[in-house]
Amino acid sequence: MTRVDLNGIGMTSQRTRERLIQRLSDQGITNMTVLDVLRTTPRHLFLDEAMAHRAYEDVALPIGFQQTLSQPYIVARMTELLLAAGPRQRVLEIGTGSGYQTAILAQLVEEVYSVERIRPLQQKARQRLRQLKLRNVHMNHADGGMGWEERGPFDGIMATAAPEQIPEELLRQLAMNGRLVIPVGSDAHQHLQVVTRTAEGYETEIVEAVRFVPLRPGTVR
Ligand code: SAH
């Protein structure tokens, strides 16, 4: 869990970034460590050149293959929810995409296990994370709906693609007191949920309405 070293990485204007962080805080993000990591992680590196100039707007942006890099507010919110019950050691992320959320997590938890079904996206993400020297990230090209059994159980799981129902496998791979942060529902009607595994079973909290790309089965080479 080392922080990104900004030396040598082209920084967009500090003021543009500060404005974004202010906006996130106005929208109710209160975890200062999370805000700080968002402030210092270069989101423009996770976008193609044609989109990079919009990197510090609070919007979702296309990354190819009909997928999107999530809006900074959502990245901050989900990260804050994952960490709300204390620090996490082993976190499974489903949907590496650009690798931006992965980079945020890598600076806040011990180890990140990230699964992506589209190989070219995963390869680009891998290069970016290497460039940022984030070495506590482990990647798998697979269907994340199955979790990552060999590396579990996880005390945190975050999905950045929405299933219609929470896959059983993810619940099974959640450690005791582990937290699962996941958007659930069909295209037009999704809610962010936080599921905690307790001695009695699973507790679910519905947080807010969201819009994510769907969790899809199988893999793409
Ligand atoms: N967190 C990403 C968001 C990417 S969009 C980012 O910050 O850029 C969601 C991603 O989930 C896409 O890359 C999509 O390919 C991936 N995805 C969808 N279904 C999946 C599945 N079953 N297993 C793994 N990844 C999946």
CSV table of C-alpha atoms in Angstrom, one decimal, residues 144-149 157 166-174:
chain,number,residue,atom,x,y,z
A,144,GLY,CA,-15.4,-12.2,-12.0
A,145,GLY,CA,-18.9,-13.5,-11.3
A,146,MET,CA,-17.1,-16.6,-10.0
A,147,GLY,CA,-14.9,-14.6,-7.7
A,148,TRP,CA,-11.3,-15.8,-7.4
A,149,GLU,CA,-11.6,-18.8,-5.2
A,157,ILE,CA,-15.0,-7.3,-2.5
A,166,ILE,CA,-25.5,-11.0,-6.3
A,167,PRO,CA,-23.6,-14.1,-7.4
A,168,GLU,CA,-23.5,-16.8,-4.7
A,169,GLU,CA,-19.8,-17.3,-5.2
A,170,LEU,CA,-19.0,-13.7,-4.1
A,171,LEU,CA,-21.0,-14.2,-0.8
A,172,ARG,CA,-19.1,-17.5,-0.3
A,173,GLN,CA,-15.7,-15.9,-0.8
A,174,LEU,CA,-16.4,-13.1,1.7
